[in-house]
Amino acid sequence: MSKAEAGVFDLKLDDSDCILQILDLQTDNRSNLRPEIHRKYIDVQFLASGGPEESAFWSDDYSLEVDEDLLSTKRDILFYKNSDNIKEGRIYLTPGTYTCYFPWDVHVPAIQVGNKSKPIRKIVIKVPLEDCYR
C-alpha cells in the first residue's frame, strides 16, 4: 500500500461492503485535533509508514458538545468539541501497528509525538457494524 494512491475505495470482504481509505496525513498537536466517533462502522486504522503517532480514546458517554455531525453522510462521522473533563487513554503507534475503534469508542488519531509534526500514511478499513451480528 505504500505506493498506492491516496483515496477512498469500496472494498468487498466476504459479504461485507467495507470502505478502504488510504490517507496521507501529518500528525498534529492534540489541542488542534477533534475527537471523533462513528455509528455505522468499526474503524480499523493501520499505520503503514511514518510517525510515530499517538491515538487518544475513551468510551462515549454522550456528555461532549457536538462540533460537527456528519453521521447521516457516507463519512459516518461526528466530531465533538474538545473538553478538559475527559480522561483519555493513549495508544502509541509505529509503522505496522493498528487500532480498532467501535461505535462507542471516541478517538483522536494522528496525535504528534514530541514537539514536531511527522508525515504518516494510514490505511483505514471501515467494517459495517451490522455485519458483525450475522
CSV table of C-alpha atoms in Angstrom, one decimal:
chain,number,residue,atom,x,y,z
A,1,MET,CA,0.0,0.0,0.0
A,2,SER,CA,3.0,2.3,0.3
A,3,LYS,CA,2.8,3.0,-3.5
A,4,ALA,CA,-0.9,3.1,-3.8
A,5,GLU,CA,-2.6,6.4,-4.5
A,6,ALA,CA,-4.4,8.0,-1.5
A,7,GLY,CA,-8.1,8.0,-1.7
A,8,VAL,CA,-11.4,6.3,-0.7
A,9,PHE,CA,-12.3,2.9,-2.2
A,10,ASP,CA,-15.2,0.4,-1.9
A,11,LEU,CA,-13.9,-2.9,-0.6
A,12,LYS,CA,-15.8,-6.2,-0.6
A,13,LEU,CA,-14.6,-8.5,2.3
A,14,ASP,CA,-16.6,-11.8,2.2
A,15,ASP,CA,-20.2,-10.5,2.2
A,16,SER,CA,-19.3,-7.1,3.8
A,17,ASP,CA,-19.3,-3.9,1.9
A,18,CYS,CA,-16.4,-2.2,3.6
A,19,ILE,CA,-14.7,1.1,2.8
A,20,LEU,CA,-10.9,1.4,2.4
A,21,GLN,CA,-9.2,4.7,3.0
A,22,ILE,CA,-5.6,5.4,2.1
A,23,LEU,CA,-4.7,8.6,4.0
A,24,ASP,CA,-1.5,10.7,3.8
A,25,LEU,CA,-1.6,12.9,6.9
A,26,GLN,CA,0.6,15.0,9.2
A,27,THR,CA,0.5,14.4,12.9
A,28,ASP,CA,-0.6,17.4,14.9
A,29,ASN,CA,-0.7,18.7,18.5
A,30,ARG,CA,-3.6,17.1,20.4
A,31,SER,CA,-5.2,20.5,21.1
A,32,ASN,CA,-5.6,21.0,17.3
A,33,LEU,CA,-7.4,17.7,16.7
A,34,ARG,CA,-11.1,17.0,17.3
A,35,PRO,CA,-12.5,13.9,19.0
A,36,GLU,CA,-14.5,11.7,16.5
A,37,ILE,CA,-16.9,8.8,16.6
A,38,HIS,CA,-18.7,6.7,14.0
A,39,ARG,CA,-22.0,4.9,14.4
A,40,LYS,CA,-22.3,2.5,11.4
A,41,TYR,CA,-18.7,1.3,11.1
A,42,ILE,CA,-15.9,-0.2,13.0
A,43,ASP,CA,-12.7,1.7,12.2
A,44,VAL,CA,-9.5,-0.4,11.8
A,45,GLN,CA,-6.6,2.1,11.5
A,46,PHE,CA,-3.2,0.7,10.4
A,47,LEU,CA,-0.1,2.9,10.5
A,48,ALA,CA,1.6,1.9,7.2
A,49,SER,CA,4.5,4.4,7.4
A,50,GLY,CA,5.8,7.5,9.0
A,51,GLY,CA,5.2,8.7,12.5
A,52,PRO,CA,5.2,7.7,15.2
A,53,GLU,CA,1.8,8.8,16.3
A,54,GLU,CA,-0.5,8.6,19.3
A,55,SER,CA,-4.2,8.0,19.3
A,56,ALA,CA,-6.4,9.0,22.2
A,57,PHE,CA,-9.5,7.1,23.1
A,58,TRP,CA,-12.3,6.8,25.7
A,59,SER,CA,-15.8,5.4,25.9
A,60,ASP,CA,-18.6,7.7,24.7
A,61,ASP,CA,-20.8,8.9,27.5
A,62,TYR,CA,-22.6,11.5,25.3
A,63,SER,CA,-21.6,14.3,27.5
A,64,LEU,CA,-19.4,16.2,25.0
A,65,GLU,CA,-20.7,19.1,22.9
A,66,VAL,CA,-21.1,18.2,19.2
A,67,ASP,CA,-18.9,20.3,16.9
A,68,GLU,CA,-19.9,18.8,13.5
A,69,ASP,CA,-22.4,16.0,12.8
A,70,LEU,CA,-21.8,14.1,9.5
A,71,LEU,CA,-23.3,10.8,10.7
A,72,SER,CA,-26.0,10.8,8.0
A,73,THR,CA,-23.4,11.1,5.2
A,74,LYS,CA,-21.3,8.4,3.7
A,75,ARG,CA,-18.5,9.5,6.0
A,76,ASP,CA,-20.4,8.4,9.1
A,77,ILE,CA,-18.5,10.7,11.4
A,78,LEU,CA,-19.4,13.0,14.3
A,79,PHE,CA,-16.8,15.5,15.7
A,80,TYR,CA,-17.0,16.6,19.3
A,81,LYS,CA,-15.6,19.7,20.7
A,82,ASN,CA,-12.5,19.2,22.9
A,83,SER,CA,-13.1,19.1,26.7
A,84,ASP,CA,-10.7,19.3,29.6
A,85,ASN,CA,-13.0,17.0,31.6
A,86,ILE,CA,-12.2,13.8,29.7
A,87,LYS,CA,-9.8,11.2,30.9
A,88,GLU,CA,-8.4,9.8,27.7
A,89,GLY,CA,-6.2,6.8,27.2
A,90,ARG,CA,-3.4,6.8,24.7
A,91,ILE,CA,-2.1,4.3,22.2
A,92,TYR,CA,1.4,4.7,20.8
A,93,LEU,CA,1.7,3.6,17.2
A,94,THR,CA,4.7,2.8,15.0
A,95,PRO,CA,4.6,1.5,11.4
A,96,GLY,CA,3.0,-1.9,11.3
A,97,THR,CA,0.7,-1.4,14.3
A,98,TYR,CA,-3.1,-0.7,14.3
A,99,THR,CA,-6.0,0.4,16.4
A,100,CYS,CA,-9.6,-0.8,16.2
A,101,TYR,CA,-12.5,1.5,17.2
A,102,PHE,CA,-16.1,0.5,17.7
A,103,PRO,CA,-19.1,2.9,17.6
A,104,TRP,CA,-18.9,3.5,21.3
A,105,ASP,CA,-15.2,4.5,21.2
A,106,VAL,CA,-14.4,8.2,20.9
A,107,HIS,CA,-11.0,8.6,19.3
A,108,VAL,CA,-8.5,11.2,18.3
A,109,PRO,CA,-6.0,9.8,15.7
A,110,ALA,CA,-2.8,11.4,14.4
A,111,ILE,CA,-1.5,13.0,17.6
A,112,GLN,CA,2.1,14.1,17.2
A,113,VAL,CA,4.7,12.5,19.5
A,114,GLY,CA,7.1,15.1,20.8
A,115,ASN,CA,7.4,18.7,19.5
A,116,LYS,CA,7.5,18.0,15.8
A,117,SER,CA,4.7,17.0,13.3
A,118,LYS,CA,5.5,14.0,11.2
A,119,PRO,CA,4.0,12.6,8.0
A,120,ILE,CA,2.1,9.4,8.3
A,121,ARG,CA,0.3,7.0,5.9
A,122,LYS,CA,-2.7,5.3,7.3
A,123,ILE,CA,-4.8,2.5,5.9
A,124,VAL,CA,-8.3,2.6,7.4
A,125,ILE,CA,-10.8,-0.2,6.8
A,126,LYS,CA,-14.4,0.7,7.8
A,127,VAL,CA,-16.3,-2.5,8.6
A,128,PRO,CA,-20.1,-2.3,8.8
A,129,LEU,CA,-21.1,-2.9,12.4
A,130,GLU,CA,-24.3,-4.7,11.4
A,131,ASP,CA,-22.2,-7.4,9.6
A,132,CYS,CA,-20.8,-8.4,12.9
A,133,TYR,CA,-24.2,-9.7,14.0
A,134,ARG,CA,-24.8,-12.1,11.2
